[in-house]
């Protein structure tokens, strides 16, 4: 059986509610549920269970100290029609983490996206006419990352944690 998988970092639950309350979204948009807020690190796509077990086993090789993750602007991406939190500055710790995960996954023969990584947290989808308020700096200490399964449900998607790895 295959599952649609991705690696991500999630903001703490209390911060998810703050994010939701601090952003005024366009009327014609589909807000992302706060419990689904995440920063995608690497999208894997459909994976069988045997390969998933091996990916999880090898993620123990990933090394990172906890680091500050921050977003200071809201951005509209026209092609996917989403509003997301972004930051004009790159985060070296985050980039190193993504590189480690990609390297391990590629060693297992899993094809992954070749476009450059841009940290973002999607807050709304199906945004046709972007109108939104500015956002105050949103930040938290990233202390772990997870492998998620994306499950289609009547309201959109549900993201279930398969495994979590804490930073040292």
Coordinates of N, CA and C in Angstrom, one line a residue:
X1 N 0.8 -1.2 0.0 CA 0.0 0.0 0.0 C 0.9 1.3 0.0
X2 N 0.5 2.2 -0.8 CA 1.3 3.5 -0.9 C 0.6 4.6 -0.1
X3 N 1.5 5.5 0.4 CA 1.0 6.6 1.1 C 1.7 7.9 0.5
X4 N 1.0 9.0 0.6 CA 1.5 10.3 0.1 C 2.3 10.9 1.3
X5 N 3.6 11.1 1.2 CA 4.4 11.5 2.3 C 5.2 12.8 2.1
X6 N 5.5 13.4 3.2 CA 6.4 14.6 3.1 C 7.0 14.8 4.5
X7 N 8.2 15.5 4.5 CA 8.8 15.9 5.8 C 8.5 17.3 6.0
X8 N 8.3 17.6 7.3 CA 7.9 19.0 7.7 C 8.2 19.3 9.1
X9 N 8.3 20.6 9.4 CA 8.4 21.2 10.7 C 7.0 21.9 11.0
X10 N 6.5 21.6 12.2 CA 5.2 22.3 12.6 C 5.4 23.3 13.7
X11 N 4.7 24.4 13.6 CA 4.8 25.4 14.7 C 4.0 24.8 15.9
X12 N 4.4 25.2 17.1 CA 3.6 24.8 18.3 C 2.2 25.1 18.2
X13 N 1.3 24.3 18.8 CA -0.2 24.5 18.7 C -0.6 25.9 19.1
X14 N -0.1 26.4 20.2 CA -0.6 27.8 20.6 C -0.2 28.8 19.6
X15 N 0.9 28.7 18.9 CA 1.3 29.6 17.9 C 0.4 29.5 16.7
X16 N 0.0 28.3 16.4 CA -1.0 28.1 15.2 C -2.2 29.0 15.4
X17 N -2.7 29.0 16.6 CA -3.9 29.9 16.8 C -3.6 31.4 16.7
X18 N -2.4 31.7 17.1 CA -2.0 33.1 17.0 C -1.8 33.5 15.5
X19 N -1.3 32.6 14.8 CA -1.1 32.9 13.3 C -2.5 33.1 12.7
X20 N -3.4 32.2 13.0 CA -4.8 32.2 12.4 C -5.4 33.6 12.8
X21 N -5.3 34.0 14.0 CA -6.0 35.2 14.5 C -5.3 36.5 14.0
X22 N -4.0 36.4 13.6 CA -3.3 37.6 13.3 C -3.4 37.9 11.8
X23 N -3.9 37.0 11.0 CA -4.0 37.3 9.5 C -5.4 37.4 9.0
X24 N -5.7 38.5 8.3 CA -7.0 38.7 7.7 C -6.9 38.1 6.3
X25 N -7.6 37.1 6.0 CA -7.5 36.4 4.7 C -8.6 37.0 3.7
X26 N -8.3 36.9 2.4 CA -9.3 37.3 1.4 C -10.6 36.5 1.6
X27 N -11.7 37.1 1.4 CA -13.0 36.4 1.5 C -13.0 35.2 0.5
X28 N -12.6 35.4 -0.7 CA -12.5 34.3 -1.7 C -11.2 33.5 -1.6
X29 N -11.1 32.7 -0.5 CA -10.0 31.8 -0.3 C -10.4 30.7 0.6
X30 N -9.6 29.7 0.6 CA -9.9 28.5 1.5 C -8.8 28.5 2.6
X31 N -9.1 28.9 3.8 CA -8.1 29.0 4.8 C -7.6 27.5 5.1
X32 N -6.3 27.4 5.4 CA -5.8 26.2 5.9 C -6.1 26.1 7.4
X33 N -6.5 24.9 7.8 CA -6.8 24.7 9.2 C -5.5 24.8 10.0
X34 N -5.6 25.5 11.2 CA -4.4 25.7 12.0 C -3.7 24.4 12.3
X35 N -4.4 23.4 12.5 CA -3.8 22.1 12.9 C -3.0 21.5 11.7
X36 N -3.2 22.1 10.5 CA -2.4 21.6 9.3 C -1.3 22.6 8.9
X37 N -1.0 23.6 9.7 CA 0.1 24.5 9.4 C 1.4 23.7 9.6
X38 N 2.3 23.9 8.6 CA 3.6 23.2 8.6 C 4.5 23.9 7.6
X39 N 5.8 23.6 7.7 CA 6.8 24.1 6.8 C 7.3 22.8 6.1
X40 N 7.0 22.6 4.9 CA 7.4 21.4 4.1 C 8.9 21.5 3.9
X41 N 9.6 20.4 4.3 CA 11.1 20.4 4.1 C 11.3 19.6 2.8
X42 N 10.8 18.4 2.6 CA 10.9 17.6 1.4 C 9.6 16.9 1.1
X43 N 9.1 17.0 -0.1 CA 7.9 16.3 -0.5 C 8.4 15.0 -1.2
X44 N 7.9 13.8 -0.7 CA 8.3 12.5 -1.2 C 7.3 12.0 -2.3
X45 N 6.0 12.3 -2.1 CA 5.0 11.8 -3.0 C 4.6 10.4 -2.5
X46 N 4.1 9.5 -3.4 CA 3.6 8.2 -3.1 C 4.8 7.3 -2.8
X47 N 4.8 6.7 -1.6 CA 5.8 5.7 -1.1 C 5.2 4.5 -0.6
X48 N 5.8 3.3 -1.0 CA 5.4 2.1 -0.4 C 5.9 1.9 1.0
X49 N 5.3 1.0 1.8 CA 5.6 0.8 3.2 C 7.0 0.4 3.4
X50 N 7.6 -0.5 2.6 CA 8.9 -1.0 2.7 C 9.9 0.1 2.6
X51 N 9.8 1.0 1.6 CA 10.7 2.1 1.4 C 10.5 3.1 2.6
X52 N 9.3 3.3 3.0 CA 9.0 4.2 4.1 C 9.8 3.8 5.4
X53 N 9.8 2.5 5.7 CA 10.5 2.0 6.8 C 12.0 2.3 6.7
X54 N 12.5 2.1 5.5 CA 14.0 2.4 5.3 C 14.3 3.9 5.4
X55 N 13.4 4.7 4.9 CA 13.6 6.2 5.0 C 13.6 6.6 6.5
X56 N 12.6 6.1 7.2 CA 12.5 6.4 8.7 C 13.8 5.9 9.4
X57 N 14.3 4.8 9.1 CA 15.5 4.2 9.7 C 16.7 5.2 9.5
X58 N 16.8 5.6 8.3 CA 18.0 6.4 7.9 C 17.9 7.9 8.4
X59 N 16.7 8.3 8.7 CA 16.5 9.7 9.2 C 17.2 9.9 10.5
X60 N 17.5 8.8 11.2 CA 18.3 8.9 12.5 C 19.7 9.5 12.2
X61 N 20.1 9.5 11.0 CA 21.5 10.1 10.7 C 21.4 11.6 10.6
X62 N 20.3 12.2 10.5 CA 20.2 13.7 10.4 C 20.6 14.3 11.7
X63 N 21.5 15.3 11.6 CA 22.0 16.0 12.7 C 21.7 17.5 12.6
X64 N 21.1 18.0 13.7 CA 20.8 19.5 13.7 C 20.6 19.8 15.2
X65 N 21.0 21.0 15.5 CA 20.7 21.6 16.8 C 19.3 22.3 16.6
X66 N 18.6 22.5 17.7 CA 17.3 23.4 17.6 C 17.7 24.7 17.0
X67 N 16.8 25.3 16.2 CA 17.1 26.6 15.6 C 15.9 27.5 15.5
X68 N 16.1 28.8 15.4 CA 15.0 29.7 15.3 C 14.4 29.7 13.9
X69 N 13.1 29.5 13.8 CA 12.5 29.6 12.5 C 11.5 30.8 12.5
X70 N 11.7 31.7 11.5 CA 10.9 32.9 11.6 C 10.3 33.3 10.2
X71 N 9.2 34.0 10.2 CA 8.5 34.5 9.0 C 8.1 35.9 9.3
X72 N 8.5 36.8 8.3 CA 8.2 38.2 8.5 C 7.4 38.9 7.5
X73 N 6.9 38.1 6.5 CA 6.0 38.7 5.5 C 5.0 37.6 5.0
X74 N 4.0 38.1 4.4 CA 3.0 37.2 3.8 C 3.1 37.4 2.3
X75 N 3.1 36.4 1.6 CA 3.3 36.4 0.1 C 2.2 35.6 -0.6
X76 N 1.8 36.2 -1.8 CA 0.9 35.5 -2.6 C 1.7 34.9 -3.8
X77 N 1.5 33.5 -3.9 CA 2.1 32.8 -5.0 C 1.0 32.6 -6.0
X78 N 1.1 33.2 -7.2 CA 0.0 33.3 -8.2 C -0.3 31.9 -8.8
X79 N 0.8 31.2 -9.2 CA 0.5 29.9 -9.9 C -0.2 28.9 -9.0
X80 N 0.3 28.6 -7.8 CA -0.5 27.7 -7.0 C -1.7 28.3 -6.3
X81 N -1.8 29.7 -6.4 CA -2.9 30.4 -5.8 C -3.0 30.2 -4.3
X82 N -1.8 30.5 -3.6 CA -1.8 30.3 -2.2 C -1.2 31.6 -1.5
X83 N -1.6 31.8 -0.3 CA -1.0 32.8 0.6 C -0.1 32.1 1.6
X84 N 1.1 32.5 1.7 CA 2.0 31.9 2.7 C 2.8 32.8 3.4
X85 N 3.2 32.4 4.6 CA 4.2 33.2 5.4 C 5.6 32.9 4.8
X86 N 6.4 33.9 4.6 CA 7.7 33.7 4.1 C 8.7 34.6 4.8
X87 N 10.0 34.5 4.5 CA 10.9 35.4 5.1 C 12.0 35.8 4.0
X88 N 12.3 37.1 4.0 CA 13.3 37.5 2.9 C 14.7 37.0 3.1
X89 N 15.0 36.5 4.4 CA 16.3 36.0 4.6 C 16.3 34.5 4.7
X90 N 17.3 33.9 4.1 CA 17.4 32.4 4.2 C 17.9 32.0 5.6
X91 N 17.5 30.8 6.0 CA 17.8 30.3 7.3 C 18.8 29.1 7.1
X92 N 20.1 29.4 7.4 CA 21.2 28.4 7.1 C 20.9 27.1 7.8
X93 N 20.4 27.0 9.0 CA 20.1 25.8 9.7 C 19.1 25.0 9.0
X94 N 18.0 25.7 8.6 CA 16.9 25.0 7.8 C 17.4 24.5 6.5
X95 N 18.2 25.2 5.8 CA 18.8 24.8 4.5 C 19.6 23.6 4.7
X96 N 20.4 23.5 5.7 CA 21.3 22.4 6.0 C 20.4 21.1 6.3
X97 N 19.4 21.3 7.1 CA 18.4 20.2 7.4 C 17.8 19.7 6.1
X98 N 17.3 20.5 5.3 CA 16.7 20.1 4.0 C 17.7 19.3 3.2
X99 N 18.9 19.8 3.1 CA 20.0 19.2 2.3 C 20.3 17.8 2.9
X100 N 20.3 17.6 4.2 CA 20.6 16.3 4.8 C 19.4 15.3 4.4
X101 N 18.2 15.8 4.5 CA 17.1 14.9 4.2 C 17.1 14.5 2.8
X102 N 17.2 15.5 1.9 CA 17.3 15.2 0.4 C 18.4 14.2 0.1
X103 N 19.5 14.4 0.7 CA 20.7 13.5 0.4 C 20.3 12.1 0.7
X104 N 19.8 11.9 1.9 CA 19.4 10.5 2.4 C 18.4 9.9 1.5
X105 N 17.3 10.7 1.1 CA 16.2 10.2 0.3 C 16.7 9.9 -1.1
X106 N 17.6 10.7 -1.7 CA 18.1 10.5 -3.0 C 19.0 9.2 -3.0
X107 N 19.7 9.0 -1.9 CA 20.6 7.8 -1.8 C 19.7 6.5 -1.9
X108 N 18.5 6.6 -1.5 CA 17.5 5.5 -1.6 C 16.8 5.4 -3.0
X109 N 17.2 6.3 -3.9 CA 16.7 6.2 -5.2 C 15.3 6.9 -5.4
X110 N 14.9 7.7 -4.4 CA 13.6 8.4 -4.5 C 13.8 9.7 -5.2
X111 N 13.1 9.9 -6.4 CA 13.2 11.2 -7.1 C 12.5 12.3 -6.3
X112 N 13.2 13.4 -6.2 CA 12.5 14.5 -5.5 C 12.6 15.8 -6.3
X113 N 11.9 16.8 -5.9 CA 11.8 18.1 -6.6 C 13.2 18.7 -6.8
X114 N 13.4 19.3 -7.9 CA 14.7 19.9 -8.2 C 14.7 21.4 -8.0
X115 N 13.5 22.0 -7.9 CA 13.4 23.4 -7.7 C 14.1 23.8 -6.3
X116 N 14.6 25.0 -6.2 CA 15.2 25.4 -5.0 C 14.2 25.5 -3.8
X117 N 14.7 25.3 -2.7 CA 13.9 25.3 -1.5 C 13.6 26.7 -1.0
X118 N 12.3 27.0 -0.8 CA 11.9 28.3 -0.2 C 11.0 28.0 1.0
X119 N 11.5 28.3 2.2 CA 10.7 28.1 3.4 C 9.4 28.9 3.3
X120 N 8.3 28.2 3.6 CA 7.0 28.9 3.6 C 6.0 28.1 4.5
X121 N 5.0 28.8 5.0 CA 3.9 28.2 5.7 C 2.6 28.7 5.1
X122 N 1.9 27.8 4.4 CA 0.7 28.1 3.7 C -0.4 28.4 4.7
X123 N -1.1 29.5 4.5 CA -2.2 29.9 5.4 C -3.6 29.9 4.7
X124 N -3.5 30.0 3.3 CA -4.8 29.9 2.5 C -4.5 29.4 1.1
X125 N -5.5 28.7 0.6 CA -5.4 28.2 -0.8 C -6.5 28.7 -1.6
X126 N -6.4 28.5 -2.9 CA -7.5 29.0 -3.8 C -7.7 30.5 -3.7
X127 N -6.6 31.2 -3.6 CA -6.7 32.7 -3.5 C -6.6 33.3 -4.9
X128 N -7.8 33.8 -5.3 CA -7.9 34.3 -6.7 C -7.6 35.8 -6.7
X129 N -8.1 36.5 -5.7 CA -7.8 38.0 -5.6 C -7.1 38.3 -4.3
X130 N -5.8 38.4 -4.3 CA -5.1 38.5 -3.1 C -5.3 39.9 -2.5
X131 N -5.8 39.9 -1.3 CA -5.9 41.1 -0.4 C -5.7 40.6 1.0
X132 N -4.7 41.1 1.6 CA -4.3 40.6 3.0 C -3.6 41.6 3.7
X133 N -3.6 41.5 5.0 CA -3.0 42.4 5.9 C -1.5 42.1 6.1
X134 N -0.7 43.0 6.5 CA 0.7 42.7 6.8 C 0.7 41.8 8.0
X135 N 1.9 41.1 8.2 CA 2.0 40.2 9.3 C 3.1 40.6 10.2
X136 N 2.9 40.5 11.5 CA 4.0 40.7 12.4 C 4.9 39.5 12.4
X137 N 6.2 39.6 12.8 CA 7.1 38.6 12.8 C 6.6 37.4 13.6
X138 N 6.6 36.2 13.0 CA 6.2 35.0 13.6 C 7.4 34.1 13.7
X139 N 7.7 33.6 14.9 CA 8.9 32.8 15.1 C 8.7 31.8 16.2
X140 N 9.5 30.7 16.1 CA 9.5 29.7 17.1 C 10.8 28.9 17.0
X141 N 11.2 28.2 18.1 CA 12.4 27.4 18.1 C 12.0 26.0 17.5
X142 N 12.5 25.7 16.4 CA 12.3 24.4 15.8 C 13.1 23.4 16.5
X143 N 12.4 22.4 17.1 CA 13.1 21.4 17.9 C 13.0 20.0 17.4
X144 N 12.2 19.8 16.3 CA 12.0 18.5 15.7 C 11.5 18.6 14.3
X145 N 11.5 17.5 13.5 CA 10.9 17.5 12.3 C 10.1 16.1 12.2
X146 N 9.2 16.0 11.3 CA 8.3 14.8 11.2 C 8.1 14.4 9.8
X147 N 7.8 13.1 9.7 CA 7.4 12.5 8.4 C 5.9 12.4 8.5
X148 N 5.2 13.0 7.6 CA 3.7 13.1 7.6 C 3.1 12.3 6.4
X149 N 2.0 11.8 6.6 CA 1.1 11.2 5.6 C 0.0 12.2 5.3
X150 N -0.2 12.5 4.0 CA -1.3 13.4 3.6 C -2.4 12.5 3.2
X151 N -3.6 12.7 3.9 CA -4.8 11.9 3.6 C -5.9 12.8 3.1
X152 N -6.5 12.5 2.0 CA -7.6 13.3 1.5 C -8.9 13.0 2.3
X153 N -9.5 14.1 2.8 CA -10.7 14.0 3.5 C -11.7 15.0 2.9
X154 N -13.0 14.9 3.3 CA -14.0 15.8 2.7 C -13.7 17.3 2.8
X155 N -13.0 17.7 3.8 CA -12.7 19.1 4.0 C -11.4 19.5 3.4
X156 N -10.7 18.6 2.7 CA -9.4 18.9 2.1 C -8.4 17.8 2.4
X157 N -7.4 18.1 3.3 CA -6.4 17.1 3.7 C -6.2 17.1 5.2
X158 N -5.9 15.9 5.6 CA -5.5 15.7 7.0 C -4.0 15.2 7.0
X159 N -3.2 15.7 7.9 CA -1.8 15.4 7.9 C -1.5 14.6 9.2
X160 N -1.2 13.3 9.0 CA -0.9 12.4 10.1 C 0.6 12.2 10.3
X161 N 1.1 12.3 11.5 CA 2.5 12.1 11.8 C 2.8 10.6 11.8
X162 N 3.8 10.2 11.0 CA 4.2 8.8 10.9 C 5.4 8.6 11.9
X163 N 6.3 9.6 11.9 CA 7.4 9.5 12.8 C 8.0 10.9 13.1
X164 N 8.5 11.1 14.3 CA 9.1 12.4 14.7 C 10.5 12.2 15.1
X165 N 11.4 13.1 14.7 CA 12.8 13.1 15.1 C 13.1 14.5 15.8
X166 N 13.7 14.4 17.0 CA 14.0 15.6 17.8 C 15.5 16.0 17.5
X167 N 15.7 17.3 17.4 CA 17.1 17.8 17.2 C 17.8 17.7 18.5
X168 N 19.2 17.5 18.4 CA 20.0 17.3 19.6 C 20.5 18.7 20.1

